[in-house]
Short mmCIF file of C-alpha atoms in Angstrom, two decimals:
data_model
loop_
_atom_site.label_atom_id
_atom_site.label_comp_id
_atom_site.label_asym_id
_atom_site.label_seq_id
_atom_site.Cartn_x
_atom_site.Cartn_y
_atom_site.Cartn_z
CA SER W 30 17.64 106.69 -114.49
CA GLN W 31 16.21 103.29 -115.27
CA LYS W 32 15.43 101.13 -112.30
CA ILE W 33 13.86 97.74 -111.54
CA GLU W 34 12.61 97.23 -107.99
CA GLN W 35 11.70 94.01 -106.27
CA ASN W 36 10.89 93.58 -102.62
CA SER W 37 14.22 92.84 -101.01
CA GLU W 38 12.63 91.35 -97.92
CA ALA W 39 12.07 87.62 -97.98
CA LEU W 40 8.53 86.39 -98.45
CA ASN W 41 7.52 83.60 -96.08
CA ILE W 42 4.33 81.68 -96.77
CA GLN W 43 2.70 78.41 -95.79
CA GLU W 44 2.64 75.46 -98.15
CA GLY W 45 -0.50 75.43 -100.29
CA LYS W 46 -0.94 79.22 -100.26
CA THR W 47 -0.42 81.54 -103.22
CA ALA W 48 2.82 83.51 -103.31
CA THR W 49 2.70 86.90 -105.00
CA LEU W 50 5.91 88.73 -105.92
CA THR W 51 6.09 92.26 -107.29
CA CYS W 52 8.35 93.87 -109.87
CA ASN W 53 8.18 97.61 -110.47
CA TYR W 54 10.19 99.50 -113.05
CA THR W 55 10.79 103.12 -113.96
CA ASN W 56 12.02 104.87 -117.10
CA TYR W 57 11.61 101.79 -119.27
CA SER W 58 9.28 101.04 -122.13
CA PRO W 59 9.92 97.32 -122.39
CA ALA W 60 8.65 95.13 -125.18
CA TYR W 61 8.51 92.26 -122.70
CA LEU W 62 9.39 91.27 -119.16
CA GLN W 63 10.93 88.00 -117.95
CA TRP W 64 10.93 86.08 -114.68
CA TYR W 65 13.73 83.78 -113.56
CA ARG W 66 14.27 81.48 -110.60
CA GLN W 67 17.65 81.23 -108.90
CA ASP W 68 18.72 78.69 -106.31
CA PRO W 69 21.74 79.38 -104.06
CA GLY W 70 25.05 78.96 -105.89
CA ARG W 71 23.43 78.33 -109.26
CA GLY W 72 22.63 80.31 -112.38
CA PRO W 73 19.16 81.77 -112.98
CA VAL W 74 16.60 79.56 -114.74
CA PHE W 75 14.11 81.09 -117.17
CA LEU W 76 10.47 80.68 -116.11
CA LEU W 77 8.14 82.94 -118.06
CA LEU W 78 8.11 85.83 -120.50
CA ILE W 79 5.23 88.24 -120.98
CA ARG W 80 4.99 90.73 -123.84
CA GLU W 81 3.77 94.32 -123.61
CA ASN W 82 0.52 93.48 -125.40
CA GLU W 83 -0.26 90.61 -123.02
CA LYS W 84 -2.01 91.24 -119.71
CA GLU W 85 -1.52 87.79 -118.27
CA LYS W 86 0.45 84.60 -118.94
CA ARG W 87 0.14 81.21 -117.27
CA LYS W 88 2.32 78.14 -117.07
CA GLU W 89 1.24 75.31 -114.79
CA ARG W 90 1.10 76.82 -111.26
CA LEU W 91 2.71 80.09 -112.37
CA LYS W 92 0.91 83.23 -113.45
CA VAL W 93 2.41 86.55 -114.51
CA THR W 94 0.60 89.82 -115.09
CA PHE W 95 2.00 92.89 -116.81
CA ASP W 96 0.58 96.39 -116.41
CA THR W 97 2.49 98.82 -118.62
CA THR W 98 0.50 101.76 -117.26
CA LEU W 99 1.45 101.02 -113.66
CA LYS W 100 4.88 99.79 -114.83
CA GLN W 101 4.44 96.69 -112.75
CA SER W 102 4.47 92.92 -113.08
CA LEU W 103 3.08 90.48 -110.54
CA PHE W 104 4.32 86.89 -110.34
CA HIS W 105 2.06 84.34 -108.66
CA ILE W 106 2.78 80.77 -107.60
CA THR W 107 -0.40 78.95 -106.67
CA ALA W 108 -0.54 75.91 -104.37
CA SER W 109 3.03 76.68 -103.31
CA GLN W 110 5.38 73.88 -102.24
CA PRO W 111 8.59 73.90 -100.20
CA ALA W 112 10.41 73.09 -103.47
CA ASP W 113 9.35 76.53 -104.74
CA SER W 114 11.65 78.14 -102.17
CA ALA W 115 14.21 80.17 -104.14
CA THR W 116 15.00 83.71 -105.24
CA TYR W 117 12.86 85.03 -108.07
CA LEU W 118 14.30 87.63 -110.41
CA CYS W 119 12.48 90.02 -112.71
CA ALA W 120 14.33 91.16 -115.85
CA LEU W 121 13.87 93.62 -118.68
CA GLU W 122 15.76 93.81 -121.93
CA GLY W 123 17.87 96.84 -122.56
CA GLY W 124 18.88 99.73 -120.41
CA MET W 125 21.18 102.69 -120.45
CA ASP W 126 24.18 100.65 -119.37
CA THR W 127 23.38 97.38 -121.09
CA GLY W 128 22.34 98.08 -124.62
CA ARG W 129 19.51 96.53 -126.52
CA ARG W 130 19.92 92.79 -126.08
CA ALA W 131 21.18 92.31 -122.56
CA LEU W 132 18.94 91.88 -119.56
CA THR W 133 18.75 94.24 -116.62
CA PHE W 134 17.71 92.35 -113.49
CA GLY W 135 16.05 93.37 -110.29
CA SER W 136 17.77 92.32 -107.08
CA GLY W 137 15.32 89.48 -106.60
CA THR W 138 12.89 88.42 -103.90
CA ARG W 139 13.62 85.36 -101.80
CA LEU W 140 10.61 83.11 -101.30
CA GLN W 141 10.48 80.65 -98.42
CA VAL W 142 7.61 78.15 -98.40
CA GLN W 143 7.09 76.55 -94.99
CA PRO W 144 5.79 72.96 -94.87
CA ASP T 14 23.23 69.04 -125.29
CA THR T 15 23.03 69.46 -121.53
CA GLY T 16 23.03 73.24 -121.38
CA VAL T 17 25.49 76.04 -120.86
CA SER T 18 28.71 74.98 -119.17
CA GLN T 19 31.34 77.12 -117.45
CA ASP T 20 34.85 76.36 -116.31
CA PRO T 21 36.21 76.58 -113.70
CA ARG T 22 33.38 76.56 -111.18
CA HIS T 23 35.54 78.18 -108.53
CA LYS T 24 38.68 80.29 -108.74
CA ILE T 25 40.73 81.79 -105.93
CA THR T 26 43.43 84.21 -106.96
CA LYS T 27 45.67 86.80 -105.40
CA ARG T 28 45.16 90.48 -106.10
CA GLY T 29 47.02 91.59 -109.20
CA GLN T 30 46.89 88.24 -110.96
CA ASN T 31 45.11 87.64 -114.27
CA VAL T 32 42.28 85.11 -114.54
CA THR T 33 40.44 83.61 -117.50
CA PHE T 34 37.06 81.91 -117.51
CA ARG T 35 35.49 79.78 -120.24
CA CYS T 36 31.87 79.42 -121.32
CA ASP T 37 30.42 76.83 -123.69
CA PRO T 38 26.91 77.86 -124.78
CA ILE T 39 24.11 75.61 -125.99
CA SER T 40 25.32 74.51 -129.40
CA GLU T 41 22.61 75.99 -131.62
CA HIS T 42 22.55 79.35 -129.78
CA ASN T 43 24.28 82.18 -131.60
CA ARG T 44 23.95 84.76 -128.82
CA LEU T 45 26.18 84.70 -125.75
CA TYR T 46 26.21 86.97 -122.71
CA TRP T 47 28.43 87.51 -119.70
CA TYR T 48 27.05 88.79 -116.39
CA ARG T 49 28.51 89.36 -112.94
CA GLN T 50 26.54 88.80 -109.73
CA THR T 51 27.37 89.78 -106.17
CA LEU T 52 25.58 88.60 -103.06
CA GLY T 53 22.05 89.89 -102.71
CA GLN T 54 22.00 91.46 -106.16
CA GLY T 55 20.69 90.40 -109.54
CA PRO T 56 23.09 89.61 -112.37
CA GLU T 57 24.75 92.67 -113.91
CA PHE T 58 25.41 92.72 -117.64
CA LEU T 59 29.03 92.77 -118.83
CA THR T 60 29.06 92.01 -122.56
CA TYR T 61 27.17 90.34 -125.43
CA PHE T 62 28.20 88.44 -128.57
CA GLN T 63 26.24 87.53 -131.64
CA ASN T 64 28.23 84.78 -133.29
CA GLU T 65 31.85 85.98 -133.05
CA ALA T 66 31.02 89.70 -132.99
CA GLN T 67 31.05 91.52 -129.67
CA LEU T 68 28.04 93.77 -130.18
CA GLU T 69 27.45 95.27 -126.76
CA LYS T 70 29.56 96.07 -123.76
CA SER T 71 28.47 97.63 -120.47
CA ARG T 72 29.52 101.22 -120.05
CA LEU T 73 30.41 100.27 -116.49
CA LEU T 74 32.90 97.62 -117.62
CA SER T 75 36.50 98.33 -116.66
CA ASP T 76 39.14 98.05 -119.39
CA ARG T 77 40.75 95.32 -117.27
CA PHE T 78 37.96 93.06 -118.54
CA SER T 79 38.09 91.58 -122.02
CA ALA T 80 36.04 88.88 -123.69
CA GLU T 81 36.39 86.89 -126.89
CA ARG T 82 34.37 84.44 -128.91
CA PRO T 83 36.79 83.65 -131.70
CA LYS T 84 34.84 81.06 -133.68
CA GLY T 85 31.36 81.96 -132.58
CA SER T 86 31.17 78.97 -130.26
CA PHE T 87 32.82 79.07 -126.81
CA SER T 88 33.78 82.35 -125.16
CA THR T 89 36.44 83.44 -122.70
CA LEU T 90 36.36 86.28 -120.19
CA GLU T 91 39.68 87.58 -118.92
CA ILE T 92 40.20 89.87 -115.97
CA GLN T 93 43.63 91.47 -115.76
CA ARG T 94 45.24 92.76 -112.56
CA THR T 95 42.41 91.47 -110.40
CA GLU T 96 41.16 93.55 -107.49
CA GLN T 97 39.24 92.47 -104.41
CA GLY T 98 36.17 94.19 -105.81
CA ASP T 99 36.20 91.71 -108.70
CA SER T 100 35.14 88.95 -106.31
CA ALA T 101 31.76 87.79 -107.60
CA MET T 102 29.94 85.05 -109.46
CA TYR T 103 30.53 85.33 -113.22
CA LEU T 104 27.62 83.98 -115.22
CA CYS T 105 27.42 83.10 -118.88
CA ALA T 106 24.15 82.80 -120.77
CA SER T 107 23.11 81.99 -124.31
CA SER T 108 19.98 82.44 -126.36
CA PRO T 109 18.75 81.19 -129.73
CA LYS T 110 18.79 83.24 -132.91
CA GLY T 111 15.62 84.99 -133.99
CA GLN T 112 13.48 87.79 -132.64
CA GLY T 113 11.01 85.44 -130.98
CA HIS T 114 13.41 84.00 -128.40
CA PRO T 115 14.65 86.63 -126.00
CA GLU T 116 14.86 84.26 -123.02
CA GLN T 117 18.35 83.41 -121.84
CA TYR T 118 19.78 80.14 -120.58
CA PHE T 119 22.38 80.49 -117.88
CA GLY T 120 25.34 78.36 -116.92
CA PRO T 121 26.20 77.43 -113.33
CA GLY T 122 28.64 80.31 -112.99
CA THR T 123 32.28 80.72 -111.96
CA ARG T 124 32.78 81.99 -108.45
CA LEU T 125 35.85 84.22 -108.22
CA THR T 126 37.49 85.08 -104.92
CA VAL T 127 40.29 87.64 -104.98
CA THR T 128 42.42 87.61 -101.84
#
């Protein structure tokens, strides 16, 4: 069955360091992969999208890589700040239970940046 | 336009009652999605509309759940005969028309508690 896996344990890092979050998937052949940020009690916020023919995408302090052979995406936040503390969700379009357009999300990784 | 809005933000109901939630998408977006999220999990797809047509529905969705988007603008999600297992955050999202915009914009969610 199709599955998206993110590290369920919280990631704790010091301010100024680079945070790296992992998203692994199985039994998908996605055209693209998306990353969202979610703060407690709020809806997810779209951050970045990377397509299958792109190896890397950057936006300000964010960088995403996409390896379709390994079926893995890495999400990096450089020069992290306490305000980056949130849960980060990886999402793929489509799935056996969702159909073509809807997103299937991983369970998210909580990032805590210590000042 | 300030984004996707949802109403109410919180709903407490007794088991067996019916509840209805409303979502107003970003005005120029023709695609609308409903998701459900429980604690520690990513959002789970429920259903998807393109304009007023309900094009996709999760195979996991109980027939107690129904959604409408009568004029292709706002949408409602109704849960009949609520059960305690329906307690969750219900999220609405919208996305623009066109193949080049798969990212989704989420509302703040409606938190449902079934007692």
